GROMACS .gro file of C-alpha atoms in nm:
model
  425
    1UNK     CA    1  -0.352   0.523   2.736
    2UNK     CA    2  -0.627   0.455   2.976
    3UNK     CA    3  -0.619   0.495   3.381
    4UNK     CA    4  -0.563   0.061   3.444
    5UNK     CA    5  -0.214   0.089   3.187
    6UNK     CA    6  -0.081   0.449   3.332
    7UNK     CA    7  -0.109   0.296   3.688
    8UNK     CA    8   0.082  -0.020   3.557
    9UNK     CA    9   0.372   0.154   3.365
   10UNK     CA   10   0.427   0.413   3.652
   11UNK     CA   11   0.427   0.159   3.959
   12UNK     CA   12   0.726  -0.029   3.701
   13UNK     CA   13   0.912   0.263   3.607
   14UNK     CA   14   0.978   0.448   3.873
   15UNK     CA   15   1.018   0.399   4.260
   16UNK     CA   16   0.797   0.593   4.451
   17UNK     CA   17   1.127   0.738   4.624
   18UNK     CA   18   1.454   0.848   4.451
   19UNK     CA   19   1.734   0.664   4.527
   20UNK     CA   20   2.006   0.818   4.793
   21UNK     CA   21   1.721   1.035   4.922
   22UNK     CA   22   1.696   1.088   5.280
   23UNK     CA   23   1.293   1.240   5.371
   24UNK     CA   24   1.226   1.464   5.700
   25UNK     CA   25   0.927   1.394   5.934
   26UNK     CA   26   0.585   1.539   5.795
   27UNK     CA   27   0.558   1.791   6.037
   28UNK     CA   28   0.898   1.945   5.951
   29UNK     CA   29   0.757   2.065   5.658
   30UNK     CA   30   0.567   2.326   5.839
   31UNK     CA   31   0.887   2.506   5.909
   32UNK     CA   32   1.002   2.500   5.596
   33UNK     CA   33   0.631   2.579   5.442
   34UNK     CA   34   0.627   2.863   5.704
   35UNK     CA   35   0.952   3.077   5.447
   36UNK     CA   36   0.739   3.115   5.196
   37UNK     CA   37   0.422   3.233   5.478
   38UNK     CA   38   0.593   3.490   5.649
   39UNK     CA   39   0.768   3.701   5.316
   40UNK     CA   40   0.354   3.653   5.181
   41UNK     CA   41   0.252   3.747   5.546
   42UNK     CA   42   0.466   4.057   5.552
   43UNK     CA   43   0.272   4.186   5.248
   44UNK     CA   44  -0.030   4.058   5.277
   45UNK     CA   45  -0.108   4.147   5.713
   46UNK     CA   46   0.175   4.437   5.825
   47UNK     CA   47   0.276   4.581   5.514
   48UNK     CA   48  -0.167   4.572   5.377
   49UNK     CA   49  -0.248   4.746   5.758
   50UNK     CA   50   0.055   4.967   5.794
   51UNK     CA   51  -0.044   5.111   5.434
   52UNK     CA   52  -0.396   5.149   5.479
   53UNK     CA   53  -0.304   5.348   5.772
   54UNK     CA   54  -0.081   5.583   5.500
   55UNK     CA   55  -0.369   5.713   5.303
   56UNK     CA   56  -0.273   5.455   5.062
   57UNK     CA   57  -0.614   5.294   4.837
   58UNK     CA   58  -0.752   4.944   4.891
   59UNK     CA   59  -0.729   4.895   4.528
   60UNK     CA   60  -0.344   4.992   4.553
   61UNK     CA   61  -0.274   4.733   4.824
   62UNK     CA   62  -0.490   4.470   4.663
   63UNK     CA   63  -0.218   4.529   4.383
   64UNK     CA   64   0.058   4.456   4.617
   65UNK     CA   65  -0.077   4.167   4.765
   66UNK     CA   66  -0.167   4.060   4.387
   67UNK     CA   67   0.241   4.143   4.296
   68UNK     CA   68   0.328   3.905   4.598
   69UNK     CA   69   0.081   3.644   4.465
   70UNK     CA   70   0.187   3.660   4.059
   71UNK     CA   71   0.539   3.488   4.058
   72UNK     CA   72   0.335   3.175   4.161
   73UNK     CA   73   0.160   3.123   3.839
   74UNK     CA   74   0.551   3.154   3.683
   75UNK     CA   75   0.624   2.841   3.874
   76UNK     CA   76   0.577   2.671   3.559
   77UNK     CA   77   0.928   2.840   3.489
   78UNK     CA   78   1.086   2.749   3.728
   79UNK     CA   79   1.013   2.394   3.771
   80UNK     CA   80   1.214   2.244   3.508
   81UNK     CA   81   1.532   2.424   3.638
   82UNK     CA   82   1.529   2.288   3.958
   83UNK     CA   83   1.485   1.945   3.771
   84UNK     CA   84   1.780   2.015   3.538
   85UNK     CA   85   2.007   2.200   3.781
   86UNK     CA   86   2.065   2.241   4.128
   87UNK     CA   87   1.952   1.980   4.353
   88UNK     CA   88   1.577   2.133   4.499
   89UNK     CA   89   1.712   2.133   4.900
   90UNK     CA   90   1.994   2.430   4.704
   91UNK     CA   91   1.725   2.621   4.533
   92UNK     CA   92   1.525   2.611   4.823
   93UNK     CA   93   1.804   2.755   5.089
   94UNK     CA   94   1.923   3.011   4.829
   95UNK     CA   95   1.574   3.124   4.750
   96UNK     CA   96   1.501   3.126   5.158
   97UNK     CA   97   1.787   3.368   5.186
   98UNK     CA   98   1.678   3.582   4.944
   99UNK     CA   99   1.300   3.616   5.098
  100UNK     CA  100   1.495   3.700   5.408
  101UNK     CA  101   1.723   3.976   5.198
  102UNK     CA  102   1.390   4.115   5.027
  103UNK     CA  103   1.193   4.154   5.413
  104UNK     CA  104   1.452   4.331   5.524
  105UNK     CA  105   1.495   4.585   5.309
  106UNK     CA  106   1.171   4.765   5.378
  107UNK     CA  107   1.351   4.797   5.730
  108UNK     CA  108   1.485   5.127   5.506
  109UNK     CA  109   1.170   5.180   5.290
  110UNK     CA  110   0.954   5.562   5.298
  111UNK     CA  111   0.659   5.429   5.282
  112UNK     CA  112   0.416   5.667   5.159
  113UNK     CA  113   0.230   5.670   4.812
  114UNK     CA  114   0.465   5.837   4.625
  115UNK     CA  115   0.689   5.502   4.642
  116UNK     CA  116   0.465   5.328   4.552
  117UNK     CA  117   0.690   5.148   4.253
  118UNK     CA  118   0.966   5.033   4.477
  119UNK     CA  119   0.703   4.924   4.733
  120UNK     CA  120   0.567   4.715   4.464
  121UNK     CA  121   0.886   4.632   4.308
  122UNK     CA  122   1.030   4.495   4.587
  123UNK     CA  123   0.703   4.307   4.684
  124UNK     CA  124   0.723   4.140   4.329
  125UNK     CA  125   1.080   4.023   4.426
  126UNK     CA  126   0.970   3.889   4.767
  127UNK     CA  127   0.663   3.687   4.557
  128UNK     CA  128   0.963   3.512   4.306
  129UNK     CA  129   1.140   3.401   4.584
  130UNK     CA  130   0.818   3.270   4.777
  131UNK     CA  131   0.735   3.078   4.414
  132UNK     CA  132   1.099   2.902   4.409
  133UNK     CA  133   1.122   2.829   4.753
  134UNK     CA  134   0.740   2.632   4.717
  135UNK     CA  135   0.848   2.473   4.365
  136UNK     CA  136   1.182   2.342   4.528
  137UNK     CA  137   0.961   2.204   4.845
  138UNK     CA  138   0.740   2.062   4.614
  139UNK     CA  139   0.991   1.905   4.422
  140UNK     CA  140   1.205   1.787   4.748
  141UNK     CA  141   0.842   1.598   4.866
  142UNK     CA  142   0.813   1.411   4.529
  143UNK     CA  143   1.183   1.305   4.572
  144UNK     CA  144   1.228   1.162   4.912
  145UNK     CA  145   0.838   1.082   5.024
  146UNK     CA  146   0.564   0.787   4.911
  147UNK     CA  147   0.240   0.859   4.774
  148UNK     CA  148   0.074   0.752   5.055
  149UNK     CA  149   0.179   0.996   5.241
  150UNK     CA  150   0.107   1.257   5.082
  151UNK     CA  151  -0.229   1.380   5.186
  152UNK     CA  152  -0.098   1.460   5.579
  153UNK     CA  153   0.248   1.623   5.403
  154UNK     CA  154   0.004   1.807   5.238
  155UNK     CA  155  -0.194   1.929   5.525
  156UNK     CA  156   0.168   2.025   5.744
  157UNK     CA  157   0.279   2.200   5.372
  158UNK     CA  158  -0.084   2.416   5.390
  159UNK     CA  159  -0.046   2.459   5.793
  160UNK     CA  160   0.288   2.596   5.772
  161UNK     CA  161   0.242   2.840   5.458
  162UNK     CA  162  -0.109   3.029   5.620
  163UNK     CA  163   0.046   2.974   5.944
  164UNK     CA  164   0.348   3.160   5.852
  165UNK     CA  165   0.155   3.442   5.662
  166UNK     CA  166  -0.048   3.448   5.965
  167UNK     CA  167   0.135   3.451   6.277
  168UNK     CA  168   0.438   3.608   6.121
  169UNK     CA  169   0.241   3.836   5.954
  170UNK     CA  170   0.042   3.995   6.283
  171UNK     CA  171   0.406   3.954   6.472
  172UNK     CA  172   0.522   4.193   6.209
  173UNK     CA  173   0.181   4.422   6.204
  174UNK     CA  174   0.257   4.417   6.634
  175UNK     CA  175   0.574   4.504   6.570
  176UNK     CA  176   0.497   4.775   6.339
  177UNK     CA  177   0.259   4.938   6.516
  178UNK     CA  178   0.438   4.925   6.896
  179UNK     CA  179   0.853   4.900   6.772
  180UNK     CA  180   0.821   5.072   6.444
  181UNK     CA  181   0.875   4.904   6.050
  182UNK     CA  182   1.251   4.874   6.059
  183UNK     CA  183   1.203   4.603   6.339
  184UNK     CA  184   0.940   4.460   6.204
  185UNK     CA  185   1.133   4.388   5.890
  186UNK     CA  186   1.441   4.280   6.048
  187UNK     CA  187   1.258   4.046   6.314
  188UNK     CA  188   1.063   3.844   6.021
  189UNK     CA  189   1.343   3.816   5.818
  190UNK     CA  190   1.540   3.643   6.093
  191UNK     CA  191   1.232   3.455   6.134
  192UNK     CA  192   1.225   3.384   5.817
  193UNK     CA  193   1.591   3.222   5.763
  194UNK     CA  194   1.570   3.046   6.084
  195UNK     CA  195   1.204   2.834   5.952
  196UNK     CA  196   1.495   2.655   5.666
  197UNK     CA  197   1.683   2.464   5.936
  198UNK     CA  198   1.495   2.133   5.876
  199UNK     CA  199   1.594   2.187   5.459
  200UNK     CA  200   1.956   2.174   5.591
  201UNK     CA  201   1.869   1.769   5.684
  202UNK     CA  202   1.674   1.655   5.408
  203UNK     CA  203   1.877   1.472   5.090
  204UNK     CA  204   1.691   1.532   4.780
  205UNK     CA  205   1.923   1.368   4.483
  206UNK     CA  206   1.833   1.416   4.159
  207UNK     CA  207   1.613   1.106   4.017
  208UNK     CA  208   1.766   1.149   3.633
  209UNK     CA  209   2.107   1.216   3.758
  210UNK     CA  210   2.333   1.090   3.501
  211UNK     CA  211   2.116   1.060   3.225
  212UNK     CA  212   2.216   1.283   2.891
  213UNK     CA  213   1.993   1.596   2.873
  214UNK     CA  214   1.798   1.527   2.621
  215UNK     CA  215   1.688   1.217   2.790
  216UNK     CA  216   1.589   1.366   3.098
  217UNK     CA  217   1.387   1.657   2.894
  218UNK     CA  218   1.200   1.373   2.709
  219UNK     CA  219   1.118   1.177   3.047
  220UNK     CA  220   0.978   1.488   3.200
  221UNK     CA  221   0.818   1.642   2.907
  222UNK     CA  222   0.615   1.294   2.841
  223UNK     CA  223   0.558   1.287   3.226
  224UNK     CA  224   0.409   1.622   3.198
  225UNK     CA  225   0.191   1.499   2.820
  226UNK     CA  226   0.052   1.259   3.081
  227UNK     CA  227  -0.151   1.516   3.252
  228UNK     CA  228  -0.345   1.509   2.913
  229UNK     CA  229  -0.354   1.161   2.878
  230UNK     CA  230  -0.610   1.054   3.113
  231UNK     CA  231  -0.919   1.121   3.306
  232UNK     CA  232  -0.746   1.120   3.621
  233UNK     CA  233  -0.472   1.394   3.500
  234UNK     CA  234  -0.739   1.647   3.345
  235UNK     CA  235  -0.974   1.609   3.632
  236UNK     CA  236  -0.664   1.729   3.836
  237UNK     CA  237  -0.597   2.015   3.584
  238UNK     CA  238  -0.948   2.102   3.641
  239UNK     CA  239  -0.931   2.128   4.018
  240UNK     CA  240  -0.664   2.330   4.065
  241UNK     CA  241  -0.745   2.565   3.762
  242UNK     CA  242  -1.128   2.630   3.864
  243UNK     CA  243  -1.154   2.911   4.159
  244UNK     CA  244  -1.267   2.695   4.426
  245UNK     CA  245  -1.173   2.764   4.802
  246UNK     CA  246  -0.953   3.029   4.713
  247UNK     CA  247  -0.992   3.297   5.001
  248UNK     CA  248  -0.887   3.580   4.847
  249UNK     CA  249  -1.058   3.807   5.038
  250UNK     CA  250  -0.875   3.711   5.346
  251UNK     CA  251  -0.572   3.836   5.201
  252UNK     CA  252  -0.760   4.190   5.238
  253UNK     CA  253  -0.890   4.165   5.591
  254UNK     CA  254  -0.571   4.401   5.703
  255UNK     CA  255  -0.698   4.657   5.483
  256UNK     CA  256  -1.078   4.626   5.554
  257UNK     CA  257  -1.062   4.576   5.910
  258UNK     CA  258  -1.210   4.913   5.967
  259UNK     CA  259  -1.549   4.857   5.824
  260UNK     CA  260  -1.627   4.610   6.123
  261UNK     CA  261  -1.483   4.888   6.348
  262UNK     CA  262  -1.159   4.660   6.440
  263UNK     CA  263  -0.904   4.833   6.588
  264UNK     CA  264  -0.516   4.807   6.511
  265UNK     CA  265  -0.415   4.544   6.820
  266UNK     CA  266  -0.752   4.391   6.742
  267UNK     CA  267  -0.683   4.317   6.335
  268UNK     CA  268  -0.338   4.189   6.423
  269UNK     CA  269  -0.396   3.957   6.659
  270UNK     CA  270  -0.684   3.852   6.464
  271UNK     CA  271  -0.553   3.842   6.111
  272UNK     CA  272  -0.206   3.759   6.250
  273UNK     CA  273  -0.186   3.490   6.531
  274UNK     CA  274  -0.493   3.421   6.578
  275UNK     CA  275  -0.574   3.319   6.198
  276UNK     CA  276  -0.226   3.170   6.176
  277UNK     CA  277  -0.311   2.890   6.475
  278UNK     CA  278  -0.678   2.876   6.397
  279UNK     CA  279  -0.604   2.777   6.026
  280UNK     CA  280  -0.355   2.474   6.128
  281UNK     CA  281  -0.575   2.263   6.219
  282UNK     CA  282  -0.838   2.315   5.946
  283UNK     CA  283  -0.506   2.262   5.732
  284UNK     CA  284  -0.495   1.941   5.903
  285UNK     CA  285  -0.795   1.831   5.884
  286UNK     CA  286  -0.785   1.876   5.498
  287UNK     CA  287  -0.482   1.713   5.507
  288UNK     CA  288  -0.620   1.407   5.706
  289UNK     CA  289  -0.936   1.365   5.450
  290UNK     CA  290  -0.708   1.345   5.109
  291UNK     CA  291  -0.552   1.044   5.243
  292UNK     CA  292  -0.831   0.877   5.258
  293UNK     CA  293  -1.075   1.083   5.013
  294UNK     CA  294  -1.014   1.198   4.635
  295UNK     CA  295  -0.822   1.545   4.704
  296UNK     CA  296  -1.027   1.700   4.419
  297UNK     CA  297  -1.370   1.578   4.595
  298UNK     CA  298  -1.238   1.763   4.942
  299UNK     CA  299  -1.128   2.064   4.741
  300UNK     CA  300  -1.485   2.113   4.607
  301UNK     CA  301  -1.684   2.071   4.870
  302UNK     CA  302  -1.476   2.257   5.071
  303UNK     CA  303  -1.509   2.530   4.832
  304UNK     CA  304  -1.906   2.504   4.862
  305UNK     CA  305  -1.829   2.540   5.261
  306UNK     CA  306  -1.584   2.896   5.213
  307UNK     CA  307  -1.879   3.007   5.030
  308UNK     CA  308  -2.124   2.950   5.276
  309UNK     CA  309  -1.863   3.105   5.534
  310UNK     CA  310  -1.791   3.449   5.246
  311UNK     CA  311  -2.183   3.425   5.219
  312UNK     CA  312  -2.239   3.478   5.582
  313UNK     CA  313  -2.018   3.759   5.680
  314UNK     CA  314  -2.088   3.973   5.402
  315UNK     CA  315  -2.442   3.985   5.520
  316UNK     CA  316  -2.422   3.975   5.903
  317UNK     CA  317  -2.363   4.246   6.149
  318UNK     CA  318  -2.075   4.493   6.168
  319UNK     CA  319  -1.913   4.472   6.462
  320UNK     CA  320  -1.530   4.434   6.616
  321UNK     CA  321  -1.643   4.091   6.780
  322UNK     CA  322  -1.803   3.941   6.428
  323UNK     CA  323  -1.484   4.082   6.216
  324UNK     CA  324  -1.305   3.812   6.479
  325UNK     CA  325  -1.566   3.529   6.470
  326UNK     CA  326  -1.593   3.536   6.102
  327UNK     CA  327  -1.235   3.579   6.013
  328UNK     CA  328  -1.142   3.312   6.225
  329UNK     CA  329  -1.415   3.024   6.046
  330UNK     CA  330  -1.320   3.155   5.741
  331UNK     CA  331  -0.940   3.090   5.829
  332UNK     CA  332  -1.056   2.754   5.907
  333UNK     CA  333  -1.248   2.674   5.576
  334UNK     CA  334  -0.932   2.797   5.430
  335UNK     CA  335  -0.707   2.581   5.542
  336UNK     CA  336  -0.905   2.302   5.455
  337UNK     CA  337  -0.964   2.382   5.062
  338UNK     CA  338  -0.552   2.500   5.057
  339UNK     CA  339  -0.477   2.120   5.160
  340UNK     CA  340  -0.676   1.991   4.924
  341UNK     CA  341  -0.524   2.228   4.636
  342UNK     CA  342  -0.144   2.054   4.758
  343UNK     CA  343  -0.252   1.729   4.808
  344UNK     CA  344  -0.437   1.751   4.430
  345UNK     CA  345  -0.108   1.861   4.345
  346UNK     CA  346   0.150   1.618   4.537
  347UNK     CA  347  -0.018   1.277   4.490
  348UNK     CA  348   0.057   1.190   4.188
  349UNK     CA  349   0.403   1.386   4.107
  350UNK     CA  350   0.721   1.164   4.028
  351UNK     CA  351   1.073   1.178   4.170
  352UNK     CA  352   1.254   1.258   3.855
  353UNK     CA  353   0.962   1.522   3.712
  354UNK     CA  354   0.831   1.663   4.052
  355UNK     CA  355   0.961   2.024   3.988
  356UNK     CA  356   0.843   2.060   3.643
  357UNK     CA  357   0.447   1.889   3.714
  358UNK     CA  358   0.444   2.051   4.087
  359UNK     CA  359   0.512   2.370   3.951
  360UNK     CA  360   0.312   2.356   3.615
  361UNK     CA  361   0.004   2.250   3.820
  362UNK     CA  362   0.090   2.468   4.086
  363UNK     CA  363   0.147   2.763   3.868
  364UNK     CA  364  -0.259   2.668   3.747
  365UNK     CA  365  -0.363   2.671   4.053
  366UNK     CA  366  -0.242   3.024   4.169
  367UNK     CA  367  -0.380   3.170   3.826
  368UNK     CA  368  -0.741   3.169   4.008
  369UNK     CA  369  -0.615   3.341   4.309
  370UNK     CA  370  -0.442   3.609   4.108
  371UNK     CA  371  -0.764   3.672   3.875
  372UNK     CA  372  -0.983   3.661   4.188
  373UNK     CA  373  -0.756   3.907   4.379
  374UNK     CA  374  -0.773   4.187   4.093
  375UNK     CA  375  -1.158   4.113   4.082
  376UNK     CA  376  -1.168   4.173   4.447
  377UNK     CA  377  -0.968   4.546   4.351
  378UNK     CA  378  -1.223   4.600   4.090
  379UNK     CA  379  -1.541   4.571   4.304
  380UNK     CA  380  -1.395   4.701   4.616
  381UNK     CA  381  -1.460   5.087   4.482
  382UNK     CA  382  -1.794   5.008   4.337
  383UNK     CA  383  -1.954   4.778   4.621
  384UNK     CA  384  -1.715   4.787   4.875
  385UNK     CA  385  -1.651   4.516   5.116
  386UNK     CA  386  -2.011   4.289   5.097
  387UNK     CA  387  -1.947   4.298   4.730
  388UNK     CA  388  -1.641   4.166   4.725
  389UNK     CA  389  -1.750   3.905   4.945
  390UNK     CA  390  -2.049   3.806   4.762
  391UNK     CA  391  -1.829   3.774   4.460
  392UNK     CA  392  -1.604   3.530   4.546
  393UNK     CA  393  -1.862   3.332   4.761
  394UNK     CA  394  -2.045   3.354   4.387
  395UNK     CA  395  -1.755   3.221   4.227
  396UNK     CA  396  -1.619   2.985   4.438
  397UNK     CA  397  -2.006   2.842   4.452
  398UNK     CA  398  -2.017   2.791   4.078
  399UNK     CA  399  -1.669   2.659   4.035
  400UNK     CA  400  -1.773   2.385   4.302
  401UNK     CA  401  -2.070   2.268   4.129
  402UNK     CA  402  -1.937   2.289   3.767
  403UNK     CA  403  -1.575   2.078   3.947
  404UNK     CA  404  -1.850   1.819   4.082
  405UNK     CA  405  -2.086   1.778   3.763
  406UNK     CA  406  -1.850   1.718   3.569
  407UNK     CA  407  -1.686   1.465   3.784
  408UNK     CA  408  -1.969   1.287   3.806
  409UNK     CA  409  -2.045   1.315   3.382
  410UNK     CA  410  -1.695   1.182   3.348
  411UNK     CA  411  -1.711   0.890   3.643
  412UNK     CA  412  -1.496   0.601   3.534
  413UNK     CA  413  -1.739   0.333   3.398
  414UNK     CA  414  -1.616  -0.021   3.627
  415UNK     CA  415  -1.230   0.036   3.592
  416UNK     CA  416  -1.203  -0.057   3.945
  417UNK     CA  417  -0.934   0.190   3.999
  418UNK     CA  418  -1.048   0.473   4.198
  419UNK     CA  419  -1.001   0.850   4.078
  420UNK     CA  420  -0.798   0.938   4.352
  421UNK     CA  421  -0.515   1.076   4.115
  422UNK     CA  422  -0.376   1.214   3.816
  423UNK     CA  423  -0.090   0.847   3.862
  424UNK     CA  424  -0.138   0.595   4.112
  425UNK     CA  425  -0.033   0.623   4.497
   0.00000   0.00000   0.00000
């Protein structure tokens, strides 16, 4: 089926917004985005510094922070029961609750090396809840929110998620340090639960409700066959499944703070609030340009511009004030590719399949961040920090160029329908 007949059939088989379904302001997503940030940001910033201060490895917590990060290329899982079950705004409470649960048990944690497998264990748990409570947002967005929207949902999604990992994370790594771990844990879980409130006002019916099983399965296993069917869909695939933009090393800045000399108060604020309100508006911004630009196009160039940012601080100086300068641009590259990743993702997603195709594509497009984070661990010993950098500016170079040429080899020969999406907004 070519791009002209998908747009027709979708735009006359589905409205763009369930029926019964009652949406939330864009910027209320932040909050919402901001569960899933702060049990990632608990890992990733207070739990990654608090560690490295234990004598534990960098190639130890880059396996933590990978732990967190796997459960999000499961979300292809975990889709099609949201679709088939419980409406997405119950999934995404329950799973909110259960992020809060998993923060605060390290309130009661030894940590020290020789726990290292309930460490990890538990961080694994805190990543599965982070995966459901993103694949029920996901699907909530394609349920109660046009198309044409999208793009700035997408940039509030991105600001809220690296928001939360960042401010709550470097409240937590504050707290840590100056209150101890037990109230770091308990504080950020409370934060945690209290960032649901605006799920408790959304409506998100289900689109096939009422239809016999087997015909829902059908209508969202040939909505997700579509993915294959056109340029549009694979070019989307591609995207998300390339590592472009992906900022892994970031994730690692806790833990590597002390090569730039960076003390403890320094790498929280820095990593923690500072990152967290410096990345908003490059979240923003991203969000801004997919509603007017291909997402794919902004995540690829974007990508080109992390590099350049990766590129730079692997090679200049050493010192407290350039761990801040570059962390912070870097944070702000970030947010910019991450919007474009969810807006590749949300554009095109339907109201009665958005669980199942949010979370198969966003399962894809955590695969590169996972496979980038263990390369990270594996250079790290080797090459140390400017190697790690240098490798994902590498990659996330390459991936850009190869997303690009063969955009441009594949260019849609006078359809008159732009490639803005894998469906039509």
């Amino acid at each position: 089926m070519d791009d002209l007949a998908t747009a027709m059939v979708t735009a006359l088989d589905e409205p763009a917004v369930a029926p019964g379904a009652r949406a939330i302001a864009p910027p209320l997503y932040a909050f919402t985005a901001a569960v899933g940030g702060i049990a990632n940001g608990f890992v990733v910033v207070t739990l990654g510094y608090v560690l490295a201060g234990r004598n534990f490895p960098v190639a130890a917590i880059a396996a933590l922070v990978g732990l967190v990060l796997l459960p999000s290329t499961w979300r292809v899982l975990i889709g099609p029961v949201i679709d088939l079950s419980l409406t997405a705004r119950h999934w995404f409470l329950l799973s909110a609750v259960g992020a809060a649960v998993g923060i605060g048990l390290f309130a009661a944690m030894r940590l020290d090396p020789d726990n290292l497998w309930q460490i990890g264990g538990i961080s694994l748990v805190l990543g599965i809840f982070y995966a459901i409570c993103a694949t029920a947002q996901t699907a909530a967005i394609a349920i109660t929110s046009s198309p044409v929207v999208r793009g700035r949902i997408a940039g509030w999604v991105q600001a809220g998620s690296l928001g939360g990992t960042g401010i709550g994370g470097g409240v937590g790594l504050w707290l840590a340090t100056h209150a101890g771990m037990a109230t770091a844990a308990v504080t950020l879980a409370l934060l945690c639960l209290a960032c649901a409130w605006p799920m408790l006002l959304i409506r998100t019916p289900r689109h096939v409700a009422g239809l016999p099983i087997a015909a829902t399965i059908k209508r969202i296993g040939g909505d997700a066959l579509s993915l294959l069917n056109t340029r549009r869909g694979l070019l989307t695939v591609a995207a998300v499944t390339l590592p472009m933009g992906q900022g892994a090393f970031i994730n690692l800045l806790p833990s590597i703070a002390r090569d730039w000399g960076a003390s403890a108060d320094l790498t929280a604020t820095t990593t923690g609030v500072l990152s967290g309100l410096i990345v908003i508006p490059g979240c923003l911004l991203g969000g801004y340009l997919c509603d007017r630009l291909s997402a794919q196009t902004v995540l690829a160039w974007s990508s080109i511009a992390c590099a350049a940012g990766e590129l730079a601080m692997a090679l200049g100086p050493r010192t407290p004030v350039t761990f801040v300068g570059f962390a912070l641009a870097n944070n702000v590259l970030m947010g910019v590719a991450y919007a474009a990743v969810a807006a590749a993702v949300l554009v095109g997603l339907k109201s009665s399949s958005g669980g199942t195709i949010g979370a198969t594509l966003g399962s894809l497009s955590n695969v590169p961040l996972v496979a980038v984070t263990a390369l990270l661990a594996a250079v790290a010993a080797p090459y140390g920090t400017s190697g790690m950098l240098l490798a994902e500016a590498v990659l996330g170079l390459v991936a850009a160029l190869a997303y690009l040429g063969l955009a441009w080899l594949w260019r849609p020969q006078a359809t008159g329908v732009p490639a803005l999406a894998w469906t039509p907004q």
